[in-house]
Short mmCIF file of C-alpha atoms in Angstrom, two decimals:
data_model
loop_
_atom_site.label_atom_id
_atom_site.label_comp_id
_atom_site.label_asym_id
_atom_site.label_seq_id
_atom_site.Cartn_x
_atom_site.Cartn_y
_atom_site.Cartn_z
CA MET S 1 -102.21 62.82 0.24
CA LYS S 2 -101.72 60.87 3.51
CA LEU S 3 -103.38 63.72 5.46
CA LEU S 4 -106.30 63.84 3.03
CA ARG S 5 -106.75 60.09 3.36
CA ILE S 6 -106.89 60.32 7.16
CA ILE S 7 -109.51 63.17 6.95
CA PHE S 8 -111.52 61.14 4.41
CA LEU S 9 -111.51 58.04 6.72
CA VAL S 10 -112.60 60.13 9.70
CA PHE S 11 -115.43 61.62 7.68
CA ILE S 12 -116.59 58.14 6.63
CA CYS S 13 -116.59 56.98 10.28
CA MET S 14 -118.61 59.91 11.38
CA SER S 15 -121.10 59.64 8.52
CA LEU S 16 -121.64 55.93 8.46
CA PHE S 17 -121.08 54.72 11.98
CA GLY S 18 -121.91 57.71 14.16
CA CYS S 19 -118.60 57.98 15.96
CA GLY S 20 -118.77 59.99 19.22
CA ASP S 21 -116.30 62.68 20.10
CA ASP S 22 -114.22 60.07 21.98
CA GLY S 23 -114.07 57.85 18.90
CA LYS S 24 -116.88 55.45 20.00
CA VAL S 25 -118.34 53.78 16.92
CA GLY S 26 -122.07 53.04 16.71
CA SER S 27 -125.31 54.73 17.65
CA LEU S 28 -127.24 55.46 20.81
CA THR S 29 -131.02 55.56 20.62
CA LEU S 30 -133.71 56.30 23.18
CA GLY S 31 -136.90 54.40 22.90
CA THR S 32 -140.30 56.03 23.27
CA PRO S 33 -140.52 57.43 26.86
CA PHE S 34 -143.33 56.54 29.16
CA ALA S 35 -145.28 58.37 31.85
CA THR S 36 -147.32 56.07 34.10
CA ASN S 37 -149.78 57.24 36.75
CA ASN S 38 -148.91 55.64 40.12
CA GLY S 39 -152.27 56.66 41.51
CA ASP S 40 -150.74 58.39 44.52
CA GLY S 41 -150.14 61.83 43.04
CA THR S 42 -146.92 60.76 41.33
CA TYR S 43 -145.94 59.56 37.89
CA GLN S 44 -143.24 57.13 36.84
CA VAL S 45 -141.30 58.52 33.85
CA GLY S 46 -138.46 56.87 31.97
CA ALA S 47 -137.11 55.38 28.73
CA THR S 48 -134.72 52.69 27.51
CA ALA S 49 -131.48 53.54 25.72
CA THR S 50 -129.96 51.18 23.18
CA TYR S 51 -126.32 51.23 22.06
CA SER S 52 -125.54 49.46 18.75
CA ASN S 53 -122.29 48.83 17.02
CA PRO S 54 -122.12 47.60 13.38
CA SER S 55 -118.94 45.61 13.96
CA GLN S 56 -119.44 44.35 17.51
CA SER S 57 -122.03 41.88 18.88
CA ASN S 58 -120.94 41.68 22.53
CA LEU S 59 -121.98 45.05 23.90
CA VAL S 60 -121.58 44.34 27.65
CA GLY S 61 -120.06 47.12 29.81
CA VAL S 62 -120.86 50.18 27.67
CA SER S 63 -121.42 53.06 29.99
CA ILE S 64 -124.60 55.16 29.43
CA THR S 65 -125.58 58.21 31.42
CA PHE S 66 -129.17 59.36 31.80
CA LYS S 67 -130.39 62.83 32.74
CA LEU S 68 -133.80 64.09 33.58
CA ILE S 69 -134.27 67.80 32.83
CA ASP S 70 -137.12 70.08 33.79
CA THR S 71 -137.94 72.00 30.63
CA ALA S 72 -139.56 74.90 32.50
CA THR S 73 -136.41 75.79 34.41
CA ASN S 74 -133.81 73.92 32.27
CA THR S 75 -132.71 72.28 35.51
CA ILE S 76 -131.16 68.82 35.74
CA ILE S 77 -133.30 66.93 38.26
CA SER S 78 -131.38 63.73 38.32
CA THR S 79 -128.35 61.98 36.72
CA PHE S 80 -127.80 58.22 36.59
CA SER S 81 -125.05 56.10 35.00
CA ASP S 82 -124.70 52.38 34.51
CA THR S 83 -123.22 49.89 32.07
CA THR S 84 -125.12 47.87 29.49
CA PRO S 85 -125.76 44.08 29.59
CA THR S 86 -124.94 42.02 26.54
CA ASN S 87 -127.86 43.29 24.44
CA GLY S 88 -126.60 46.90 24.70
CA SER S 89 -129.79 48.23 26.31
CA PHE S 90 -130.96 49.32 29.70
CA GLY S 91 -133.63 51.69 31.02
CA CYS S 92 -133.85 54.40 33.63
CA GLN S 93 -136.97 55.72 35.46
CA TRP S 94 -137.83 58.37 37.97
CA THR S 95 -140.74 59.13 40.28
CA VAL S 96 -142.11 62.58 39.62
CA PRO S 97 -144.73 64.26 41.93
CA GLN S 98 -147.59 65.87 40.06
CA GLN S 99 -148.13 69.60 40.35
CA LEU S 100 -151.22 71.85 39.79
CA THR S 101 -149.85 72.66 36.38
CA PRO S 102 -148.62 70.27 33.59
CA GLN S 103 -144.88 69.50 33.59
CA GLY S 104 -142.48 68.83 30.74
CA PHE S 105 -139.26 66.89 30.93
CA LEU S 106 -136.33 65.92 28.68
CA ILE S 107 -134.79 62.48 29.02
CA VAL S 108 -131.19 62.62 27.73
CA ALA S 109 -129.01 59.52 27.16
CA SER S 110 -125.33 59.87 26.36
CA SER S 111 -122.30 57.66 25.91
CA GLY S 112 -118.87 58.77 24.69
CA GLY S 113 -120.14 61.70 22.66
CA LEU S 114 -123.22 59.86 21.32
CA GLU S 115 -126.44 61.36 22.58
CA ASP S 116 -130.21 61.09 22.08
CA THR S 117 -132.98 63.15 23.69
CA LYS S 118 -136.69 62.53 24.07
CA SER S 119 -139.47 64.61 25.72
CA VAL S 120 -142.15 63.41 28.09
CA SER S 121 -144.91 65.19 29.95
CA VAL S 122 -146.81 64.77 33.25
CA PRO S 123 -150.33 66.02 33.41
CA ALA S 124 -151.56 68.46 36.12
CA LEU S 125 -152.94 67.14 39.35
CA GLY S 126 -156.71 67.61 39.54
CA VAL S 127 -157.72 70.39 41.85
CA LEU S 128 -159.31 69.25 45.05
CA SER S 129 -162.92 70.38 45.49
CA VAL S 130 -166.19 69.63 47.18
CA ALA S 131 -169.59 69.74 45.61
CA SER S 132 -171.11 72.25 48.02
CA SER S 133 -169.44 75.16 49.75
CA SER S 134 -171.98 75.02 52.65
CA ILE S 135 -174.23 72.48 54.28
CA THR S 136 -177.14 73.52 56.58
CA PHE S 137 -178.85 71.52 59.31
CA THR S 138 -182.21 73.15 60.06
CA ASN S 139 -183.83 73.07 63.55
CA THR S 140 -185.96 70.21 62.25
CA GLU S 141 -182.89 68.08 61.67
CA PRO S 142 -181.65 67.23 65.20
CA ALA S 143 -178.65 65.22 66.19
CA PRO S 144 -177.55 62.68 64.95
CA THR S 145 -178.74 63.70 61.40
CA ILE S 146 -176.12 62.94 58.84
CA LYS S 147 -175.41 64.78 55.50
CA GLN S 148 -172.80 64.21 52.82
CA ASN S 149 -170.67 66.30 50.55
CA ALA S 150 -169.04 64.88 47.43
CA ILE S 151 -165.30 65.19 46.94
CA SER S 152 -163.46 65.34 43.59
CA GLY S 153 -159.99 65.95 42.25
CA GLY S 154 -156.77 65.57 44.13
CA THR S 155 -155.54 62.07 45.11
CA THR S 156 -157.35 59.49 47.20
CA PRO S 157 -157.56 58.57 50.07
CA TYR S 158 -159.08 61.75 51.46
CA SER S 159 -159.23 62.84 55.10
CA ALA S 160 -161.36 65.42 56.83
CA SER S 161 -161.46 67.34 60.09
CA SER S 162 -164.03 69.39 61.96
CA SER S 163 -163.28 72.72 63.62
CA ASN S 164 -165.74 71.88 66.41
CA ALA S 165 -166.41 68.15 66.98
CA ALA S 166 -168.86 69.05 69.81
CA LEU S 167 -171.26 70.43 67.14
CA ALA S 168 -170.42 68.23 64.16
CA THR S 169 -168.23 65.28 63.49
CA VAL S 170 -166.91 64.10 60.08
CA SER S 171 -165.80 60.91 58.37
CA VAL S 172 -164.74 60.07 54.86
CA SER S 173 -165.77 57.10 52.79
CA GLY S 174 -164.56 56.94 49.18
CA ASN S 175 -165.35 60.21 47.50
CA ALA S 176 -167.75 61.56 50.03
CA VAL S 177 -167.37 63.30 53.41
CA SER S 178 -170.15 62.64 55.96
CA VAL S 179 -171.08 65.28 58.49
CA THR S 180 -172.94 64.22 61.54
CA ARG S 181 -174.78 66.70 63.72
CA ALA S 182 -173.42 66.02 67.28
CA SER S 183 -175.43 68.57 69.19
CA ASN S 184 -178.76 70.46 68.90
CA ALA S 185 -176.88 73.62 69.67
CA THR S 186 -176.57 76.22 67.00
CA GLY S 187 -173.38 77.48 65.41
CA THR S 188 -171.06 77.18 62.39
CA VAL S 189 -168.43 74.54 61.78
CA ILE S 190 -165.65 74.54 59.23
CA VAL S 191 -164.87 71.20 57.66
CA THR S 192 -161.41 70.82 56.00
CA VAL S 193 -160.82 68.08 53.44
CA THR S 194 -157.24 67.05 52.54
CA ASP S 195 -156.00 64.75 49.82
CA ALA S 196 -153.06 62.27 49.84
CA SER S 197 -151.00 63.84 47.06
CA PRO S 198 -147.36 64.95 47.72
CA THR S 199 -148.61 68.61 47.47
CA ARG S 200 -151.29 67.92 50.21
CA GLN S 201 -154.14 69.92 48.72
CA SER S 202 -156.88 71.00 50.99
CA THR S 203 -160.31 72.60 50.68
CA SER S 204 -163.03 73.51 53.11
CA PHE S 205 -166.77 74.06 53.45
CA SER S 206 -169.01 75.48 56.19
CA VAL S 207 -171.66 73.57 58.21
CA VAL S 208 -174.42 75.76 59.59
CA LEU S 209 -176.41 74.36 62.49
CA GLN S 210 -179.72 76.11 63.17
#
């Protein structure tokens, strides 16, 4: 009878109070995760974990461990542990670089056998591109004629370079690259545009000088 009473009490504890496997009473809950665009080709992802105990109001010093897991590879990207303040809650966040494909992550919070998991996603980085694959300066458009090519995708600020500055120079303002004919000589110049994302995307177009 004594053994049955002990088993019954343990069952009540697990059912009503959510005891962890180390005997910790209470519950651990992750709030809704967030994914915030930093505007530089990275996202800030994170969530807040809250530990509650039905019989304890002072929850200072409860240790909670966070993990960020890449769902595509099931790889733990980062682990962080800290102790709670008096309200039993604290958050954790990470900076995640965008990729050319969407990314999915799991945020896991655990404490003494109690655990909660939430998923969060980071959208794909827009592919860097230019409006025209080729710009032509005719022989009736002498130096220093200027033409522009619009840029889209990727992450600003953009930069550009010319394969032959003696024939054509380049500059970037906002979402456009300006090409200035620097010589009345003929030839072809390749202009390369690069974005500021962590992946450093680049694209190019040709400039034909007649």
